[in-house]
Coordinates of C-alpha atoms in Angstrom, one line a residue:
M1 CA -38.4 45.2 -52.7
I2 CA -42.0 45.1 -54.0
D3 CA -44.5 47.5 -52.5
R4 CA -46.6 45.5 -50.0
T5 CA -49.9 47.0 -51.3
K6 CA -49.2 45.8 -54.8
S7 CA -48.1 42.3 -53.5
V8 CA -51.4 41.9 -51.7
F9 CA -53.8 43.3 -54.3
F10 CA -52.2 41.9 -57.5
P11 CA -53.3 38.3 -56.6
F12 CA -56.7 39.7 -55.6
L13 CA -57.3 41.2 -59.0
L14 CA -55.9 38.2 -60.8
G15 CA -58.2 36.0 -58.8
F16 CA -61.3 37.9 -60.0
F17 CA -60.0 37.7 -63.5
L18 CA -59.6 33.9 -63.3
M19 CA -62.9 33.4 -61.6
G20 CA -64.5 35.6 -64.4
I21 CA -63.3 33.4 -67.2
L22 CA -64.7 30.2 -65.7
E23 CA -68.2 28.9 -66.1
P24 CA -70.6 29.8 -63.3
G25 CA -71.2 27.0 -60.8
Q26 CA -68.0 25.1 -61.8
A27 CA -66.8 22.9 -59.0
L28 CA -63.6 23.7 -57.3
A29 CA -62.7 20.1 -56.6
S30 CA -61.7 18.3 -59.7
G31 CA -64.7 18.4 -62.0
G32 CA -64.8 19.9 -65.5
E33 CA -61.9 20.2 -67.9
G34 CA -58.4 19.9 -66.5
G35 CA -57.5 23.4 -67.5
S36 CA -60.6 24.9 -65.8
S37 CA -60.0 22.9 -62.7
L38 CA -56.5 24.3 -62.5
L39 CA -57.7 27.8 -62.9
T40 CA -60.4 27.5 -60.3
A41 CA -57.8 26.0 -57.9
I42 CA -55.4 28.9 -58.5
S43 CA -58.1 31.5 -58.2
A44 CA -59.4 30.0 -54.9
S45 CA -55.8 29.9 -53.6
I46 CA -54.8 33.4 -54.4
L47 CA -58.1 34.9 -53.3
A48 CA -57.8 33.2 -49.9
A49 CA -54.1 34.2 -49.7
T50 CA -55.1 37.8 -50.4
V51 CA -57.7 37.9 -47.7
F52 CA -55.5 36.4 -45.0
A53 CA -52.5 38.4 -46.1
Y54 CA -54.5 41.6 -45.7
L55 CA -55.7 40.5 -42.3
A56 CA -52.1 39.6 -41.3
S57 CA -50.8 43.0 -42.5
M58 CA -53.4 44.8 -40.3
I59 CA -52.2 43.0 -37.2
H60 CA -48.5 43.0 -38.2
Q61 CA -48.1 39.3 -38.7
P62 CA -45.8 37.6 -41.2
L63 CA -47.4 37.1 -44.7
I64 CA -45.9 33.6 -45.0
L65 CA -48.0 32.5 -42.0
A66 CA -51.1 34.1 -43.6
Y67 CA -50.5 32.0 -46.8
V68 CA -50.2 28.8 -44.8
V69 CA -53.4 29.5 -42.9
A70 CA -55.2 30.3 -46.2
G71 CA -54.1 26.8 -47.5
V72 CA -55.4 25.2 -44.3
I73 CA -58.8 26.9 -44.6
I74 CA -59.4 26.0 -48.2
G75 CA -57.7 22.6 -48.2
P76 CA -59.2 19.1 -48.1
Q77 CA -57.5 17.9 -44.9
F78 CA -59.6 19.8 -42.2
G79 CA -60.6 23.0 -44.0
L80 CA -63.5 23.9 -46.2
G81 CA -62.4 21.6 -49.0
L82 CA -62.7 24.3 -51.7
V83 CA -59.7 22.6 -53.4
Q84 CA -59.6 18.8 -53.4
S85 CA -56.7 18.2 -55.8
Q86 CA -53.4 19.7 -54.9
E87 CA -51.2 18.3 -57.8
D88 CA -51.7 21.4 -60.0
I89 CA -51.0 23.8 -57.2
Q90 CA -47.8 21.9 -56.3
T91 CA -46.7 22.0 -59.9
I92 CA -47.1 25.7 -60.1
S93 CA -45.5 26.3 -56.7
E94 CA -42.5 24.3 -57.8
I95 CA -42.1 26.9 -60.6
G96 CA -42.0 29.6 -57.8
L97 CA -39.2 27.7 -56.1
I98 CA -37.3 27.5 -59.4
L99 CA -37.7 31.3 -60.0
L100 CA -36.7 31.9 -56.3
L101 CA -33.5 30.0 -56.7
F102 CA -32.8 31.6 -60.1
I103 CA -33.0 35.0 -58.5
I104 CA -30.8 33.8 -55.6
G105 CA -28.2 32.8 -58.2
L106 CA -28.5 36.1 -59.9
E107 CA -27.8 37.9 -56.6
L108 CA -25.1 35.5 -55.5
N109 CA -21.8 37.3 -55.6
L110 CA -19.2 34.5 -55.6
K111 CA -16.5 36.9 -54.7
K112 CA -18.4 37.9 -51.5
L113 CA -19.0 34.3 -50.6
K114 CA -15.3 33.6 -51.1
E115 CA -14.5 36.5 -48.8
S116 CA -16.6 34.9 -46.1
G117 CA -13.8 32.3 -46.4
K118 CA -13.1 29.7 -43.8
S119 CA -16.2 30.5 -41.8
L120 CA -18.5 29.7 -44.7
I121 CA -16.8 26.5 -45.9
V122 CA -16.2 25.0 -42.5
T123 CA -19.8 25.8 -41.3
G124 CA -21.3 24.6 -44.6
V125 CA -19.6 21.2 -44.4
S126 CA -19.8 20.6 -40.7
Q127 CA -23.4 21.8 -40.0
F128 CA -25.1 18.9 -41.8
L129 CA -22.8 16.3 -40.4
F130 CA -23.2 17.5 -36.8
C131 CA -27.0 17.7 -37.2
L132 CA -27.2 14.3 -38.8
A133 CA -25.2 12.7 -36.0
M134 CA -27.3 14.5 -33.3
G135 CA -30.5 13.5 -35.1
I136 CA -29.5 9.8 -35.2
G137 CA -28.8 9.9 -31.4
F138 CA -31.9 11.8 -30.6
F139 CA -34.3 9.5 -32.5
M140 CA -32.6 6.4 -31.2
L141 CA -33.2 7.7 -27.7
L142 CA -36.9 8.1 -28.6
G143 CA -37.1 4.5 -29.7
V144 CA -36.6 4.7 -33.5
T145 CA -34.2 2.0 -34.7
L146 CA -32.7 1.2 -38.1
G147 CA -34.9 -1.7 -39.0
M148 CA -35.1 -4.3 -41.7
P149 CA -37.3 -4.3 -44.8
G150 CA -40.8 -5.1 -43.8
Q151 CA -40.7 -3.4 -40.4
A152 CA -44.1 -1.7 -40.1
S153 CA -44.4 0.0 -36.7
Y154 CA -42.7 1.1 -33.5
E155 CA -43.3 3.5 -30.7
I156 CA -42.1 7.0 -29.9
L157 CA -42.8 8.4 -26.4
G158 CA -45.3 5.5 -26.1
I159 CA -47.1 6.7 -29.3
P160 CA -47.6 4.0 -32.0
I161 CA -46.0 5.0 -35.3
H162 CA -46.8 3.3 -38.6
G163 CA -43.3 3.7 -40.2
G164 CA -40.7 1.9 -42.3
P165 CA -37.3 0.4 -42.0
Y166 CA -35.3 3.6 -42.6
D167 CA -37.2 6.1 -40.6
L168 CA -34.2 6.8 -38.4
L169 CA -32.0 7.9 -41.3
Y170 CA -34.8 9.8 -43.0
L171 CA -35.7 11.8 -39.9
A172 CA -32.1 12.5 -38.9
A173 CA -31.1 13.6 -42.5
C174 CA -34.3 15.7 -43.1
L175 CA -34.0 17.6 -39.9
A176 CA -30.5 18.6 -40.8
L177 CA -31.7 20.7 -43.8
S178 CA -33.1 24.2 -43.7
S179 CA -35.6 26.1 -46.0
T180 CA -34.1 28.2 -48.7
A181 CA -37.5 29.6 -49.7
I182 CA -38.4 30.9 -46.2
V183 CA -34.9 32.2 -45.2
V184 CA -34.3 34.0 -48.4
K185 CA -37.7 35.7 -48.5
L186 CA -37.5 36.9 -44.9
L187 CA -33.9 38.1 -45.2
Y188 CA -34.6 39.8 -48.5
D189 CA -37.5 41.7 -46.9
K190 CA -35.2 42.7 -44.1
F191 CA -32.4 43.8 -46.4
E192 CA -30.1 41.4 -44.6
L193 CA -29.0 39.0 -47.5
D194 CA -25.9 41.1 -48.0
T195 CA -24.8 41.2 -44.4
L196 CA -22.0 38.9 -43.2
A197 CA -24.6 36.7 -41.3
G198 CA -26.8 36.7 -44.4
R199 CA -24.0 35.6 -46.7
I200 CA -22.9 32.8 -44.3
T201 CA -26.6 31.7 -44.0
L202 CA -27.0 31.7 -47.8
G203 CA -23.7 29.8 -48.2
V204 CA -24.7 27.1 -45.7
L205 CA -28.0 26.7 -47.6
V206 CA -26.0 26.2 -50.8
F207 CA -24.0 23.5 -49.0
Q208 CA -27.2 21.9 -47.7
D209 CA -28.5 21.8 -51.3
L210 CA -25.4 19.8 -52.2
W211 CA -26.0 17.5 -49.3
A212 CA -29.6 17.1 -50.5
I213 CA -28.3 16.1 -53.9
I214 CA -26.2 13.4 -52.2
L215 CA -29.2 12.1 -50.4
L216 CA -31.2 12.0 -53.6
G217 CA -28.4 10.1 -55.2
V218 CA -28.1 7.6 -52.4
Q219 CA -31.9 7.2 -52.0
P220 CA -32.6 4.7 -54.8
N221 CA -29.9 2.3 -53.5
L222 CA -30.3 2.9 -49.8
A223 CA -30.5 -0.8 -49.0
N224 CA -27.3 -1.3 -50.9
P225 CA -25.4 2.1 -51.1
Q226 CA -23.0 2.4 -54.0
V227 CA -20.0 4.7 -53.8
L228 CA -19.7 4.9 -57.6
L229 CA -23.3 6.1 -57.8
I230 CA -22.6 9.0 -55.4
L231 CA -19.4 9.9 -57.3
W232 CA -21.4 9.8 -60.5
S233 CA -23.9 12.2 -59.1
F234 CA -21.1 14.6 -58.2
A235 CA -19.6 14.2 -61.7
K236 CA -23.0 15.0 -63.3
G237 CA -23.3 18.1 -61.0
G238 CA -19.8 19.3 -62.0
L239 CA -20.6 18.7 -65.6
L240 CA -23.7 20.8 -65.4
V241 CA -21.8 23.6 -63.8
L242 CA -19.1 23.4 -66.5
I243 CA -21.6 23.4 -69.3
S244 CA -23.6 26.3 -67.9
F245 CA -20.5 28.5 -67.3
L246 CA -19.0 27.8 -70.7
V247 CA -22.3 28.5 -72.6
S248 CA -22.7 31.7 -70.4
K249 CA -19.2 32.9 -71.2
Y250 CA -19.0 32.2 -74.9
L251 CA -22.6 32.3 -76.1
L252 CA -24.9 34.1 -73.7
K253 CA -22.8 37.2 -73.4
I254 CA -23.0 37.7 -77.1
I255 CA -26.7 37.1 -77.2
F256 CA -27.5 39.4 -74.2
R257 CA -25.3 42.1 -75.7
Q258 CA -27.4 42.1 -78.9
I259 CA -30.8 42.1 -77.1
A260 CA -29.9 44.5 -74.3
K261 CA -32.0 47.3 -75.7
L262 CA -35.1 45.1 -75.7
P263 CA -36.0 44.6 -72.0
E264 CA -38.8 42.2 -72.7
L265 CA -36.5 40.0 -74.7
V266 CA -33.9 40.1 -72.0
L267 CA -36.5 38.8 -69.6
V268 CA -37.7 36.0 -71.9
A269 CA -34.2 35.0 -72.7
S270 CA -33.3 34.9 -69.0
L271 CA -36.3 32.7 -68.2
G272 CA -35.5 30.5 -71.2
W273 CA -31.9 30.0 -70.0
C274 CA -33.2 29.2 -66.5
F275 CA -35.6 26.5 -67.6
F276 CA -33.1 25.2 -70.1
V277 CA -30.6 24.5 -67.4
C278 CA -33.3 23.1 -65.2
G279 CA -34.2 20.7 -68.1
V280 CA -30.6 19.7 -68.4
A281 CA -30.4 19.1 -64.7
D282 CA -33.5 16.9 -64.8
V283 CA -32.0 14.9 -67.7
F284 CA -28.8 14.4 -65.6
G285 CA -30.9 13.2 -62.7
L286 CA -30.3 16.3 -60.6
S287 CA -32.8 18.5 -58.9
V288 CA -34.3 21.2 -61.1
E289 CA -34.0 23.7 -58.2
M290 CA -30.2 23.2 -58.2
G291 CA -30.3 23.8 -62.0
A292 CA -32.1 27.1 -61.4
L293 CA -29.4 28.1 -58.9
I294 CA -26.6 27.3 -61.3
A295 CA -28.4 29.1 -64.2
G296 CA -28.7 32.3 -62.1
I297 CA -25.0 32.2 -60.9
S298 CA -23.8 31.7 -64.4
I299 CA -25.2 35.0 -65.6
S300 CA -24.9 36.9 -62.3
T301 CA -21.9 38.9 -63.6
F302 CA -23.9 40.3 -66.6
P303 CA -24.7 44.0 -66.4
Y304 CA -28.4 43.2 -67.0
N305 CA -28.9 41.0 -63.9
L306 CA -30.6 43.8 -61.8
D307 CA -33.1 44.4 -64.7
I308 CA -33.8 40.7 -64.8
I309 CA -34.4 40.5 -61.1
S310 CA -36.7 43.5 -61.1
K311 CA -38.9 41.8 -63.7
I312 CA -38.9 38.3 -62.3
I313 CA -39.6 39.2 -58.6
S314 CA -43.4 39.9 -59.2
I315 CA -43.8 36.6 -61.1
R316 CA -41.7 34.8 -58.4
D317 CA -43.8 36.2 -55.5
F318 CA -47.0 35.0 -57.2
F319 CA -45.8 31.4 -57.5
V320 CA -44.1 31.4 -54.1
T321 CA -47.5 32.5 -52.6
L322 CA -49.0 29.4 -54.2
F323 CA -46.2 27.3 -52.7
F324 CA -47.1 28.3 -49.2
V325 CA -50.8 28.0 -49.8
G326 CA -50.2 24.5 -51.2
L327 CA -48.2 23.7 -48.0
G328 CA -51.1 24.7 -45.9
M329 CA -53.4 22.3 -47.9
M330 CA -50.9 19.4 -47.2
I331 CA -51.1 19.7 -43.4
P332 CA -52.8 16.6 -42.0
N333 CA -55.6 16.8 -39.5
P334 CA -53.9 16.5 -36.1
M335 CA -57.0 15.1 -34.6
N336 CA -56.6 11.9 -36.6
N337 CA -53.6 11.1 -34.5
P338 CA -52.9 13.7 -31.8
G339 CA -49.8 11.8 -30.7
L340 CA -48.1 12.6 -34.0
L341 CA -48.4 16.3 -33.2
L342 CA -46.7 15.7 -29.8
V343 CA -43.8 13.9 -31.5
S344 CA -43.5 16.6 -34.1
L345 CA -43.3 19.3 -31.4
A346 CA -40.5 17.4 -29.8
A347 CA -38.7 17.0 -33.1
A348 CA -39.2 20.7 -34.0
A349 CA -37.7 21.8 -30.6
F350 CA -34.8 19.4 -31.2
L351 CA -34.2 20.9 -34.7
I352 CA -34.0 24.4 -33.5
S353 CA -31.6 23.4 -30.7
T354 CA -29.4 21.6 -33.2
R355 CA -28.9 24.7 -35.3
F356 CA -27.5 26.5 -32.3
L357 CA -25.4 23.5 -31.3
S358 CA -24.0 22.9 -34.8
V359 CA -23.6 26.5 -36.2
F360 CA -22.8 28.7 -33.2
P361 CA -19.8 26.8 -31.8
V362 CA -18.2 26.6 -35.3
L363 CA -18.6 30.3 -36.2
Y364 CA -17.7 31.4 -32.6
G365 CA -14.6 29.3 -32.7
L366 CA -13.6 31.0 -36.0
R367 CA -13.9 34.4 -34.2
N368 CA -17.1 35.7 -35.7
G369 CA -18.4 36.9 -32.4
H370 CA -21.8 36.5 -30.8
R371 CA -23.8 38.5 -33.3
V372 CA -22.9 36.8 -36.6
S373 CA -22.8 33.3 -34.9
L374 CA -26.2 33.7 -33.3
L375 CA -27.9 35.4 -36.2
S376 CA -26.7 32.6 -38.6
S377 CA -28.1 30.0 -36.2
I378 CA -31.4 31.8 -35.9
N379 CA -31.7 32.1 -39.7
L380 CA -31.3 28.4 -40.2
S381 CA -33.9 27.2 -37.6
Q382 CA -36.5 25.6 -39.8
L383 CA -37.0 22.4 -41.9
S384 CA -36.3 22.5 -45.6
E385 CA -38.9 21.9 -48.4
F386 CA -36.3 19.4 -49.7
A387 CA -37.2 17.3 -46.7
L388 CA -40.8 17.0 -47.9
V389 CA -39.6 15.9 -51.4
I390 CA -37.1 13.4 -50.0
T391 CA -39.7 11.8 -47.6
A392 CA -42.4 11.8 -50.3
I393 CA -40.0 9.8 -52.5
G394 CA -39.2 7.5 -49.7
I395 CA -42.8 6.6 -49.1
K396 CA -43.4 5.4 -52.6
P397 CA -44.3 1.7 -52.9
E398 CA -41.2 1.0 -55.1
Y399 CA -39.0 2.3 -52.2
G400 CA -40.9 1.5 -49.1
H401 CA -38.3 3.3 -46.9
V402 CA -40.7 5.1 -44.6
G403 CA -44.3 4.9 -43.5
P404 CA -47.2 7.5 -43.7
D405 CA -46.8 8.6 -40.1
T406 CA -43.2 9.5 -40.9
L407 CA -44.3 11.8 -43.7
S408 CA -46.9 13.3 -41.4
I409 CA -44.2 14.0 -38.8
V410 CA -42.0 15.7 -41.4
I411 CA -44.9 17.9 -42.6
F412 CA -45.8 18.9 -39.1
V413 CA -42.2 19.8 -38.2
F414 CA -42.0 21.8 -41.5
V415 CA -45.1 23.8 -40.6
I416 CA -44.2 24.3 -36.9
T417 CA -40.6 25.4 -37.7
S418 CA -41.8 27.6 -40.6
I419 CA -44.0 29.5 -38.3
T420 CA -41.6 29.7 -35.4
S421 CA -38.6 30.6 -37.5
T422 CA -40.6 33.3 -39.3
Y423 CA -41.0 35.1 -35.9
M424 CA -37.4 34.3 -34.9
I425 CA -36.0 35.9 -38.0
Q426 CA -38.4 38.8 -37.8
F427 CA -37.2 39.6 -34.3
S428 CA -33.7 38.1 -34.7
H429 CA -31.8 41.1 -33.4
G430 CA -33.6 41.3 -30.2
L431 CA -33.4 37.6 -29.7
Q432 CA -29.6 37.7 -30.5
K433 CA -29.0 40.4 -27.9
F434 CA -30.9 38.4 -25.3
L435 CA -28.9 35.2 -26.1
S436 CA -25.7 37.1 -26.2
G437 CA -26.3 38.5 -22.7
F438 CA -27.0 35.0 -21.5
L439 CA -23.9 33.6 -23.1
S440 CA -21.8 36.3 -21.5
T441 CA -23.3 35.5 -18.1
V442 CA -22.3 31.9 -18.4
G443 CA -18.8 32.8 -19.4
I444 CA -18.9 32.6 -23.2
R445 CA -17.8 36.1 -23.9
D446 CA -18.0 38.1 -27.2
I447 CA -15.0 39.1 -29.2
Q448 CA -12.7 41.0 -27.0
N449 CA -10.9 44.1 -28.2
A450 CA -7.2 44.2 -27.9
P451 CA -5.6 45.7 -24.7
S452 CA -4.3 48.6 -26.8
E453 CA -7.9 49.6 -27.4
A454 CA -8.6 50.0 -23.7
A455 CA -9.4 53.3 -21.9
A456 CA -5.8 54.4 -21.7
E457 CA -5.6 54.9 -25.5
E458 CA -5.8 58.4 -26.9
Y459 CA -9.0 59.8 -28.3
K460 CA -9.5 59.9 -32.0
E461 CA -10.8 63.0 -33.7
V462 CA -13.2 61.3 -36.2
A463 CA -15.6 58.4 -35.2
L464 CA -17.3 56.4 -37.9
L465 CA -20.4 54.6 -36.4
G466 CA -21.1 51.6 -38.5
F467 CA -19.2 50.5 -41.6
Y468 CA -21.0 49.9 -44.9
R469 CA -20.5 50.8 -48.5
N470 CA -20.4 54.6 -48.1
A471 CA -18.0 54.3 -45.2
S472 CA -15.8 51.9 -47.2
S473 CA -15.6 54.4 -50.1
L474 CA -14.8 57.2 -47.6
I475 CA -11.9 55.2 -46.1
R476 CA -10.6 54.6 -49.6
E477 CA -10.8 58.3 -50.4
I478 CA -9.0 59.1 -47.2
I479 CA -6.2 56.6 -47.9
D480 CA -5.8 57.9 -51.5
R481 CA -6.1 61.6 -51.0
K482 CA -5.7 62.4 -47.2
P483 CA -3.6 59.7 -45.7
E484 CA -2.8 61.9 -42.7
L485 CA -6.4 61.5 -41.5
K486 CA -6.1 57.7 -41.3
D487 CA -4.5 57.9 -37.8
K488 CA -7.3 60.2 -36.6
I489 CA -10.2 57.8 -37.2
V490 CA -11.9 55.2 -35.1
V491 CA -14.5 52.8 -36.6
V492 CA -17.2 51.1 -34.5
D493 CA -18.9 48.1 -36.1
Y494 CA -20.0 44.5 -35.2
N495 CA -18.8 42.9 -38.5
P496 CA -15.7 40.7 -37.7
T497 CA -14.6 40.9 -41.3
V498 CA -14.6 44.7 -41.2
H499 CA -12.7 44.5 -37.9
R500 CA -9.9 42.3 -39.3
K501 CA -9.5 44.2 -42.6
L502 CA -9.4 47.7 -41.1
K503 CA -6.8 46.6 -38.6
T504 CA -4.5 45.4 -41.4
L505 CA -4.8 48.9 -42.9
G506 CA -3.7 50.4 -39.6
I507 CA -7.1 52.0 -38.9
K508 CA -8.4 52.0 -35.3
V509 CA -11.5 49.8 -35.1
Y510 CA -13.6 48.8 -32.2
Y511 CA -15.9 45.7 -32.3
G512 CA -19.3 46.5 -31.0
D513 CA -22.9 47.5 -31.6
I514 CA -23.4 51.3 -32.3
S515 CA -26.9 51.1 -30.7
N516 CA -25.3 50.3 -27.3
M517 CA -24.2 53.4 -25.3
E518 CA -21.8 51.3 -23.3
T519 CA -20.0 50.2 -26.5
L520 CA -19.6 53.8 -27.6
H521 CA -18.3 54.7 -24.2
H522 CA -15.7 52.0 -24.3
A523 CA -14.7 53.1 -27.8
R524 CA -14.0 56.5 -26.3
I525 CA -16.3 58.3 -28.7
E526 CA -16.7 61.1 -26.1
G527 CA -13.3 62.6 -27.2
A528 CA -14.2 62.8 -30.9
R529 CA -14.5 66.1 -32.7
V530 CA -16.7 64.7 -35.5
V531 CA -19.0 61.7 -35.3
V532 CA -20.2 60.3 -38.6
S533 CA -23.0 57.8 -39.5
T534 CA -23.0 57.0 -43.2
I535 CA -25.7 54.3 -42.9
P536 CA -29.4 55.1 -43.7
D537 CA -32.2 54.1 -41.3
S538 CA -33.4 51.3 -43.7
I539 CA -30.1 49.4 -43.0
L540 CA -29.4 50.4 -39.4
V541 CA -30.5 47.7 -36.8
G542 CA -31.6 48.5 -33.3
T543 CA -31.2 52.3 -33.7
S544 CA -31.8 55.2 -36.1
N545 CA -29.9 58.3 -37.1
L546 CA -32.2 60.4 -34.9
K547 CA -31.4 58.2 -31.9
L548 CA -27.7 58.5 -32.7
I549 CA -27.9 62.3 -32.7
R550 CA -29.5 62.3 -29.2
Q551 CA -26.9 59.7 -28.0
M552 CA -24.0 61.9 -29.2
Q553 CA -25.5 65.0 -27.6
R554 CA -25.3 63.1 -24.3
L555 CA -22.0 61.3 -24.8
C556 CA -20.0 63.9 -26.7
P557 CA -21.9 67.2 -26.6
H558 CA -19.1 69.2 -28.2
A559 CA -18.7 66.9 -31.3
R560 CA -20.0 67.8 -34.7
V561 CA -22.5 65.1 -35.7
V562 CA -23.0 63.9 -39.3
V563 CA -25.8 61.5 -40.2
T564 CA -27.4 60.1 -43.3
A565 CA -31.0 60.6 -44.5
E566 CA -33.0 59.0 -47.3
N567 CA -35.4 61.9 -48.1
I568 CA -35.6 65.6 -47.5
K569 CA -38.3 65.3 -44.7
S570 CA -36.0 63.0 -42.7
A571 CA -33.0 65.3 -43.3
L572 CA -34.9 68.3 -42.0
E573 CA -35.9 66.4 -38.9
M574 CA -32.3 65.5 -38.3
Y575 CA -31.2 69.1 -38.6
N576 CA -34.0 70.1 -36.1
E577 CA -32.7 67.4 -33.8
G578 CA -29.2 68.9 -33.8
A579 CA -27.3 67.3 -36.6
D580 CA -24.5 69.5 -38.0
F581 CA -24.6 68.0 -41.4
V582 CA -26.9 65.5 -43.1
I583 CA -25.8 63.4 -46.0
L584 CA -28.5 62.9 -48.6
P585 CA -27.0 60.5 -51.1
R586 CA -29.4 61.3 -53.9
V587 CA -28.7 65.0 -53.6
V588 CA -25.0 64.4 -53.5
T589 CA -25.3 62.3 -56.6
A590 CA -27.3 64.9 -58.4
Q591 CA -24.8 67.6 -57.5
Y592 CA -21.9 65.5 -58.8
F593 CA -23.8 64.5 -61.9
L594 CA -25.0 68.0 -63.0
P595 CA -21.5 69.2 -64.4
V596 CA -21.2 65.7 -66.0
L597 CA -24.5 66.2 -67.8
E598 CA -23.4 69.7 -69.0
N599 CA -20.1 68.2 -70.2
L600 CA -22.0 65.5 -72.1
I601 CA -24.4 68.1 -73.7
Q602 CA -21.3 70.1 -74.9
G603 CA -19.9 67.0 -76.6
G604 CA -17.2 66.1 -74.1
G605 CA -18.3 62.5 -73.7
Q606 CA -15.2 60.6 -74.9
E607 CA -12.7 62.7 -72.8
L608 CA -15.0 62.4 -69.8
K609 CA -15.3 58.7 -70.2
S610 CA -11.6 58.1 -70.6
G611 CA -10.9 60.2 -67.5
E612 CA -13.5 58.3 -65.4
I613 CA -12.1 54.9 -66.5
E614 CA -8.6 56.1 -65.5
K615 CA -9.8 57.2 -62.1
L616 CA -11.5 53.9 -61.4
K617 CA -8.4 51.9 -62.5
N618 CA -6.2 53.9 -60.2
R619 CA -8.7 53.8 -57.3
G620 CA -9.0 50.0 -57.2
E621 CA -11.5 48.1 -55.1
E622 CA -13.2 49.5 -52.0
I623 CA -11.6 48.8 -48.7
V624 CA -14.2 46.2 -47.6
L625 CA -16.7 44.8 -50.1
I626 CA -20.0 44.3 -48.2

């Protein structure tokens, strides 16, 4: 993740540079040469974003909110009017979305998505359909009807709306889509893209992109939908995927292998590939954003993808900043029609409720438990930027599907849900615990552990608190080298996938949150001889390794406590707190690597390499890939 100081001051310095190359006194509106107008608009946007981002960081508010406020302040709707023309900013912000989706594709592990299995597929397909059906019913109750061409106005909650004949379908469909840009940025900052809830959320967003492609395919012929046109859109999408993966497999691998020693060329080639696939998608009549996602996925298995991501992230963050500033400039003045704001608030509340009504029951019914089901619902509780695009197309004179008030409602809902969901995701774990408690109170219980896991069961000697990559490797090591220890271990974790897979291996596992003392008590941790936390504080949620040490001193004072630290200072604090051993991954790595380095210096490279390859082949995959 980019250092926050750099992410704030880089745009600030760039803004002064851009302002410096412009002629003094040049207007920020639209005067002068087109290029200079673009530069002044960019400089005003990033300087405003920097100022408000700095203020937001001081009061611990989300940066996305700061960027939107910056756009409102400098925009033409009801701000200072420093930027009058938004077309250039919107073009550049679209590049940010393309880069964002390209990185998502690079980080998308298809094998992990596949392991999410039935939960991901069923939720991805059903969520849009459920939300669409609920949206049609909701807006019909408010008075919106499917009209005929030429219909100009109607009323919602007694408020006159200047709309179009297909407002009902547009509003229902748009409110069923969630924002990839907002969700991915927030989950990325929280290190939660790789969790089960994060993978399901990302998978649902991918399915929503597919639904959006269907909507864009149907849109030109909405008055007379053609099945063949929809099938043709699917065929073109499949052809784009096929072309991308074939070129990636048989051509790009060779090219990247030859240029791997030139990092700058790797970056340029990657961006070239991204925009090439986007161009092909545009030729096929598909969204360029979907093209960027396919481009990233097609090279995600290359060994250079982490290097590509590290170089693109700074560029992406710059353009995404402009996207949110541009969004702020698009917000209509609510004083022009206060009733629209009231309708938008009702629609936003409905959108958030539909995410819980469409996502939670499906995931809960597939035995994912309260935590994963609720977190996925919370993550998806906002409107998609695709909704803005779809509605903006529908308002064009050649379509005439919706009216200007409909577009204003969609923009207001996007802004309202962008702000609310930012806070909801930021504090998602506390919100999830509250909602989980409420659900348990009304009789919707969390995943129940089997009767054999009740209090009458014998104590286990080793307790693993939380299960992530290091714990997965440890279990594999135990199975391969010390199988007799397998029956002496109990694992406590809230990931249902971990729960199912460990049980198939015959390892005792208890579903629950390690930050909850009641959970640890029911898991009979008090009888353990050794308690181990292999998860560092940056990944732990709701607790820390220091807190776990104190909890173990109360719950099982005679147990040896092993925790994980990320630096020497933290390790010493944990020892002072009473830890019996502290795992410091970078020190362990260095200790393991030193004899390897000596071996390589002495010329033992080939023998060492062959031995490591043989070890990895015999070891196989980790127990649970997460």
